Amino acid sequence: MTARIDKVVTSGSFELDGGSWEVDNNVWLVGDDAEVIVIDAGHEAAPILEAVGDRTLKAIVSTHAHNDHVNAAAQVAEATGAPILLHPDEAPLWRMTYPDRAPDGALAHGQVITVAGTDLMVLHTPGHAPGACCLHAPELGVVFSGDTLFQGGPGATGRSYSDFPTIVESIRNKLLTLPSETTVHTGHGDDTTIAAEAPHVQEWLDRGH
């Protein structure tokens, strides 16, 4: 049985560089009736745990460590015993939310996470954040892009630890090389596809950030 994908939308504040913004976050669950992973446990643990239900939570995968993507992770981990996985380059951002708790494991480019017989390949896509990662599930025809790629272009790069040329390079070399029909499940807002975003790279470069 192929894994299924569920989405929970949680709401709260994104805080960085002294600013605060109210945001809705997409929390993605990939699994079957027995086991599941959570991608980006943001804001509220209760609805995430409700979506997990009585399934075994194999991992909480954080695409990056901005507070709105990780601030429910520790509570979900505590409730389930699941490890929190994060790219090591995210350590400075992680410590802003969790100064006294380290992630439980590291993400690395090319690493494969398997849940419900389905492989998800970790793609290191820095730019929005230095250790930002996406998860490509070829069998499901999807990539979970975190805040690297959205409907309409790259994630924001105007704040600390981010860089516009780097995010464009990540998208061009690691995401737009995926099959064009791949659905992009984003960290906020609506889905898009690789085919819909690929033609616009030059526009993003001309627009700059």
mmCIF file of C-alpha atoms in Angstrom:
data_model
loop_
_atom_site.group_PDB
_atom_site.id
_atom_site.type_symbol
_atom_site.label_atom_id
_atom_site.label_comp_id
_atom_site.label_asym_id
_atom_site.label_seq_id
_atom_site.Cartn_x
_atom_site.Cartn_y
_atom_site.Cartn_z
ATOM 1 C CA MET A 1 0.000 0.000 0.000
ATOM 2 C CA THR A 2 1.378 3.385 -1.003
ATOM 3 C CA ALA A 3 1.650 6.066 1.627
ATOM 4 C CA ARG A 4 -0.991 8.766 1.669
ATOM 5 C CA ILE A 5 -0.533 12.467 2.301
ATOM 6 C CA ASP A 6 -2.539 14.479 4.809
ATOM 7 C CA LYS A 7 -2.353 18.180 5.578
ATOM 8 C CA VAL A 8 -3.007 20.051 8.808
ATOM 9 C CA VAL A 9 -3.015 23.858 8.795
ATOM 10 C CA THR A 10 -1.833 25.498 12.006
ATOM 11 C CA SER A 11 -1.680 29.199 12.851
ATOM 12 C CA GLY A 12 0.584 31.398 14.928
ATOM 13 C CA SER A 13 3.426 33.902 14.766
ATOM 14 C CA PHE A 14 6.639 33.834 12.773
ATOM 15 C CA GLU A 15 9.294 35.784 14.642
ATOM 16 C CA LEU A 16 12.725 36.818 13.401
ATOM 17 C CA ASP A 17 14.961 39.894 13.497
ATOM 18 C CA GLY A 18 12.694 41.580 16.027
ATOM 19 C CA GLY A 19 9.590 41.316 13.840
ATOM 20 C CA SER A 20 6.467 39.205 14.239
ATOM 21 C CA TRP A 21 4.025 38.111 11.527
ATOM 22 C CA GLU A 22 0.832 36.065 11.826
ATOM 23 C CA VAL A 23 1.048 33.063 9.506
ATOM 24 C CA ASP A 24 -0.762 29.860 8.590
ATOM 25 C CA ASN A 25 1.531 26.858 8.172
ATOM 26 C CA ASN A 26 1.032 23.655 6.219
ATOM 27 C CA VAL A 27 1.963 20.619 8.304
ATOM 28 C CA TRP A 28 2.299 17.543 6.102
ATOM 29 C CA LEU A 29 1.846 13.924 7.196
ATOM 30 C CA VAL A 30 3.045 11.037 5.030
ATOM 31 C CA GLY A 31 2.230 7.452 5.950
ATOM 32 C CA ASP A 32 -0.364 4.707 6.119
ATOM 33 C CA ASP A 33 -2.648 3.362 8.847
ATOM 34 C CA ALA A 34 0.309 2.015 10.847
ATOM 35 C CA GLU A 35 3.103 4.590 10.624
ATOM 36 C CA VAL A 36 3.645 8.178 9.604
ATOM 37 C CA ILE A 37 6.123 11.043 9.516
ATOM 38 C CA VAL A 38 5.323 14.690 10.188
ATOM 39 C CA ILE A 39 6.944 17.416 8.081
ATOM 40 C CA ASP A 40 7.229 20.774 9.904
ATOM 41 C CA ALA A 41 5.484 20.647 13.276
ATOM 42 C CA GLY A 42 4.533 24.290 13.583
ATOM 43 C CA HIS A 43 2.528 26.299 16.111
ATOM 44 C CA GLU A 44 0.069 23.818 17.626
ATOM 45 C CA ALA A 45 0.827 20.297 18.796
ATOM 46 C CA ALA A 46 -2.774 19.199 19.440
ATOM 47 C CA PRO A 47 -4.083 19.116 15.853
ATOM 48 C CA ILE A 48 -0.862 17.458 14.688
ATOM 49 C CA LEU A 49 -1.137 14.749 17.327
ATOM 50 C CA GLU A 50 -4.801 14.287 16.449
ATOM 51 C CA ALA A 51 -3.853 13.732 12.810
ATOM 52 C CA VAL A 52 -1.161 11.226 13.824
ATOM 53 C CA GLY A 53 -3.719 9.371 15.939
ATOM 54 C CA ASP A 54 -2.654 5.946 17.150
ATOM 55 C CA ARG A 55 -0.090 5.504 14.372
ATOM 56 C CA THR A 56 3.607 5.176 15.090
ATOM 57 C CA LEU A 57 5.273 8.521 14.431
ATOM 58 C CA LYS A 58 8.636 7.588 12.909
ATOM 59 C CA ALA A 59 10.083 11.099 12.690
ATOM 60 C CA ILE A 60 9.369 14.809 12.825
ATOM 61 C CA VAL A 61 11.212 16.195 9.816
ATOM 62 C CA SER A 62 11.916 19.927 9.887
ATOM 63 C CA THR A 63 12.534 21.516 6.494
ATOM 64 C CA HIS A 64 14.205 24.415 8.332
ATOM 65 C CA ALA A 65 14.270 25.899 11.814
ATOM 66 C CA HIS A 66 12.299 29.132 11.591
ATOM 67 C CA ASN A 67 10.148 29.130 14.712
ATOM 68 C CA ASP A 68 6.851 28.718 12.838
ATOM 69 C CA HIS A 69 8.082 25.393 11.416
ATOM 70 C CA VAL A 70 9.472 23.911 14.643
ATOM 71 C CA ASN A 71 7.738 25.464 17.651
ATOM 72 C CA ALA A 72 5.436 22.476 18.166
ATOM 73 C CA ALA A 73 8.125 19.900 17.365
ATOM 74 C CA ALA A 74 9.375 19.328 20.906
ATOM 75 C CA GLN A 75 5.874 18.849 22.273
ATOM 76 C CA VAL A 76 4.994 16.387 19.496
ATOM 77 C CA ALA A 77 8.268 14.544 20.096
ATOM 78 C CA GLU A 78 7.636 14.379 23.821
ATOM 79 C CA ALA A 79 4.143 12.994 23.291
ATOM 80 C CA THR A 80 5.187 10.337 20.780
ATOM 81 C CA GLY A 81 8.864 9.559 21.337
ATOM 82 C CA ALA A 82 9.604 10.442 17.710
ATOM 83 C CA PRO A 83 12.964 12.011 16.832
ATOM 84 C CA ILE A 84 13.219 15.535 15.429
ATOM 85 C CA LEU A 85 15.412 15.613 12.301
ATOM 86 C CA LEU A 86 17.050 18.833 11.059
ATOM 87 C CA HIS A 87 19.973 19.824 8.855
ATOM 88 C CA PRO A 88 22.986 20.817 11.006
ATOM 89 C CA ASP A 89 23.332 24.189 9.251
ATOM 90 C CA GLU A 90 20.084 25.224 10.917
ATOM 91 C CA ALA A 91 21.638 25.216 14.403
ATOM 92 C CA PRO A 92 21.684 29.030 14.868
ATOM 93 C CA LEU A 93 17.996 29.337 13.949
ATOM 94 C CA TRP A 94 17.033 26.260 15.979
ATOM 95 C CA ARG A 95 18.621 27.721 19.111
ATOM 96 C CA MET A 96 16.403 30.793 18.845
ATOM 97 C CA THR A 97 13.420 28.570 19.662
ATOM 98 C CA TYR A 98 15.135 25.770 21.604
ATOM 99 C CA PRO A 99 18.241 27.071 23.408
ATOM 100 C CA ASP A 100 18.314 24.031 25.713
ATOM 101 C CA ARG A 101 17.249 21.180 23.414
ATOM 102 C CA ALA A 102 19.098 19.855 20.388
ATOM 103 C CA PRO A 103 17.446 18.064 17.462
ATOM 104 C CA ASP A 104 17.593 14.266 17.738
ATOM 105 C CA GLY A 105 19.100 13.578 14.336
ATOM 106 C CA ALA A 106 20.605 15.234 11.285
ATOM 107 C CA LEU A 107 19.314 15.562 7.740
ATOM 108 C CA ALA A 108 21.804 15.305 4.868
ATOM 109 C CA HIS A 109 21.504 15.780 1.119
ATOM 110 C CA GLY A 110 20.763 12.451 -0.509
ATOM 111 C CA GLN A 111 19.508 10.827 2.685
ATOM 112 C CA VAL A 112 16.434 8.628 2.231
ATOM 113 C CA ILE A 113 13.640 8.518 4.797
ATOM 114 C CA THR A 114 11.285 5.579 4.363
ATOM 115 C CA VAL A 115 7.759 5.478 5.743
ATOM 116 C CA ALA A 116 4.974 3.070 4.847
ATOM 117 C CA GLY A 117 7.210 1.558 2.168
ATOM 118 C CA THR A 118 7.634 4.941 0.470
ATOM 119 C CA ASP A 119 11.006 6.667 0.077
ATOM 120 C CA LEU A 120 11.485 10.396 0.578
ATOM 121 C CA MET A 121 14.802 11.803 -0.621
ATOM 122 C CA VAL A 122 16.286 14.729 1.290
ATOM 123 C CA LEU A 123 17.405 17.623 -0.941
ATOM 124 C CA HIS A 124 19.523 20.301 0.736
ATOM 125 C CA THR A 125 18.201 23.564 -0.722
ATOM 126 C CA PRO A 126 19.823 26.490 1.129
ATOM 127 C CA GLY A 127 18.764 30.077 0.562
ATOM 128 C CA HIS A 128 15.670 30.750 2.641
ATOM 129 C CA ALA A 129 17.730 29.337 5.483
ATOM 130 C CA PRO A 130 21.222 27.786 5.410
ATOM 131 C CA GLY A 131 20.077 24.254 6.188
ATOM 132 C CA ALA A 132 16.739 24.350 4.392
ATOM 133 C CA CYS A 133 15.760 20.991 2.918
ATOM 134 C CA CYS A 134 13.041 19.648 0.640
ATOM 135 C CA LEU A 135 11.725 16.078 0.552
ATOM 136 C CA HIS A 136 11.109 14.401 -2.804
ATOM 137 C CA ALA A 137 8.819 11.374 -2.914
ATOM 138 C CA PRO A 138 9.093 10.104 -6.532
ATOM 139 C CA GLU A 139 6.565 7.317 -5.991
ATOM 140 C CA LEU A 140 3.979 9.866 -4.871
ATOM 141 C CA GLY A 141 4.920 12.422 -7.520
ATOM 142 C CA VAL A 142 5.436 15.166 -4.942
ATOM 143 C CA VAL A 143 8.096 17.312 -3.351
ATOM 144 C CA PHE A 144 7.640 18.959 0.032
ATOM 145 C CA SER A 145 9.342 22.313 -0.448
ATOM 146 C CA GLY A 146 9.093 23.930 2.980
ATOM 147 C CA ASP A 147 9.703 27.635 2.360
ATOM 148 C CA THR A 148 12.109 27.140 -0.559
ATOM 149 C CA LEU A 149 9.578 27.234 -3.408
ATOM 150 C CA PHE A 150 6.038 28.570 -3.477
ATOM 151 C CA GLN A 151 3.333 29.148 -6.030
ATOM 152 C CA GLY A 152 4.825 32.170 -7.775
ATOM 153 C CA GLY A 153 8.461 31.909 -6.811
ATOM 154 C CA PRO A 154 11.141 31.455 -4.178
ATOM 155 C CA GLY A 155 10.694 31.812 -0.453
ATOM 156 C CA ALA A 156 11.594 35.066 1.264
ATOM 157 C CA THR A 157 15.259 35.986 1.570
ATOM 158 C CA GLY A 158 15.085 39.404 3.182
ATOM 159 C CA ARG A 159 15.965 38.371 6.727
ATOM 160 C CA SER A 160 18.912 36.938 8.635
ATOM 161 C CA TYR A 161 20.570 33.720 7.444
ATOM 162 C CA SER A 162 18.980 33.953 3.985
ATOM 163 C CA ASP A 163 20.357 34.713 0.526
ATOM 164 C CA PHE A 164 18.519 35.290 -2.754
ATOM 165 C CA PRO A 165 21.134 34.037 -5.278
ATOM 166 C CA THR A 166 21.531 30.900 -3.173
ATOM 167 C CA ILE A 167 17.819 30.079 -3.112
ATOM 168 C CA VAL A 168 17.513 30.554 -6.870
ATOM 169 C CA GLU A 169 20.489 28.253 -7.425
ATOM 170 C CA SER A 170 18.927 25.651 -5.100
ATOM 171 C CA ILE A 171 15.606 25.782 -6.914
ATOM 172 C CA ARG A 172 17.195 25.682 -10.356
ATOM 173 C CA ASN A 173 19.602 22.814 -9.634
ATOM 174 C CA LYS A 174 17.663 20.660 -7.202
ATOM 175 C CA LEU A 175 13.939 21.272 -7.724
ATOM 176 C CA LEU A 176 13.432 22.285 -11.340
ATOM 177 C CA THR A 177 15.364 19.174 -12.381
ATOM 178 C CA LEU A 178 12.549 17.022 -10.932
ATOM 179 C CA PRO A 179 9.872 15.664 -13.297
ATOM 180 C CA SER A 180 7.771 18.578 -14.538
ATOM 181 C CA GLU A 181 4.521 17.023 -13.365
ATOM 182 C CA THR A 182 5.768 16.875 -9.760
ATOM 183 C CA THR A 183 3.342 18.504 -7.312
ATOM 184 C CA VAL A 184 4.972 20.976 -4.930
ATOM 185 C CA HIS A 185 3.501 20.829 -1.424
ATOM 186 C CA THR A 186 4.582 24.105 0.152
ATOM 187 C CA GLY A 187 5.097 25.287 3.718
ATOM 188 C CA HIS A 188 2.433 27.981 3.376
ATOM 189 C CA GLY A 189 -0.426 28.512 0.937
ATOM 190 C CA ASP A 190 -1.439 26.539 -2.118
ATOM 191 C CA ASP A 191 0.284 23.755 -4.016
ATOM 192 C CA THR A 192 2.013 24.348 -7.320
ATOM 193 C CA THR A 193 3.926 22.164 -9.798
ATOM 194 C CA ILE A 194 7.459 22.129 -11.113
ATOM 195 C CA ALA A 195 6.059 22.797 -14.600
ATOM 196 C CA ALA A 196 4.244 25.918 -13.398
ATOM 197 C CA GLU A 197 7.335 27.451 -11.770
ATOM 198 C CA ALA A 198 10.156 26.388 -14.110
ATOM 199 C CA PRO A 199 9.545 29.006 -16.835
ATOM 200 C CA HIS A 200 9.859 31.910 -14.391
ATOM 201 C CA VAL A 201 13.434 31.644 -13.120
ATOM 202 C CA GLN A 202 14.646 34.558 -15.235
ATOM 203 C CA GLU A 203 11.761 36.704 -13.973
ATOM 204 C CA TRP A 204 12.798 35.987 -10.384
ATOM 205 C CA LEU A 205 16.369 36.923 -11.165
ATOM 206 C CA ASP A 206 15.281 40.146 -12.853
ATOM 207 C CA ARG A 207 13.029 40.988 -9.923
ATOM 208 C CA GLY A 208 15.695 40.175 -7.351
ATOM 209 C CA HIS A 209 15.126 40.194 -3.604
#
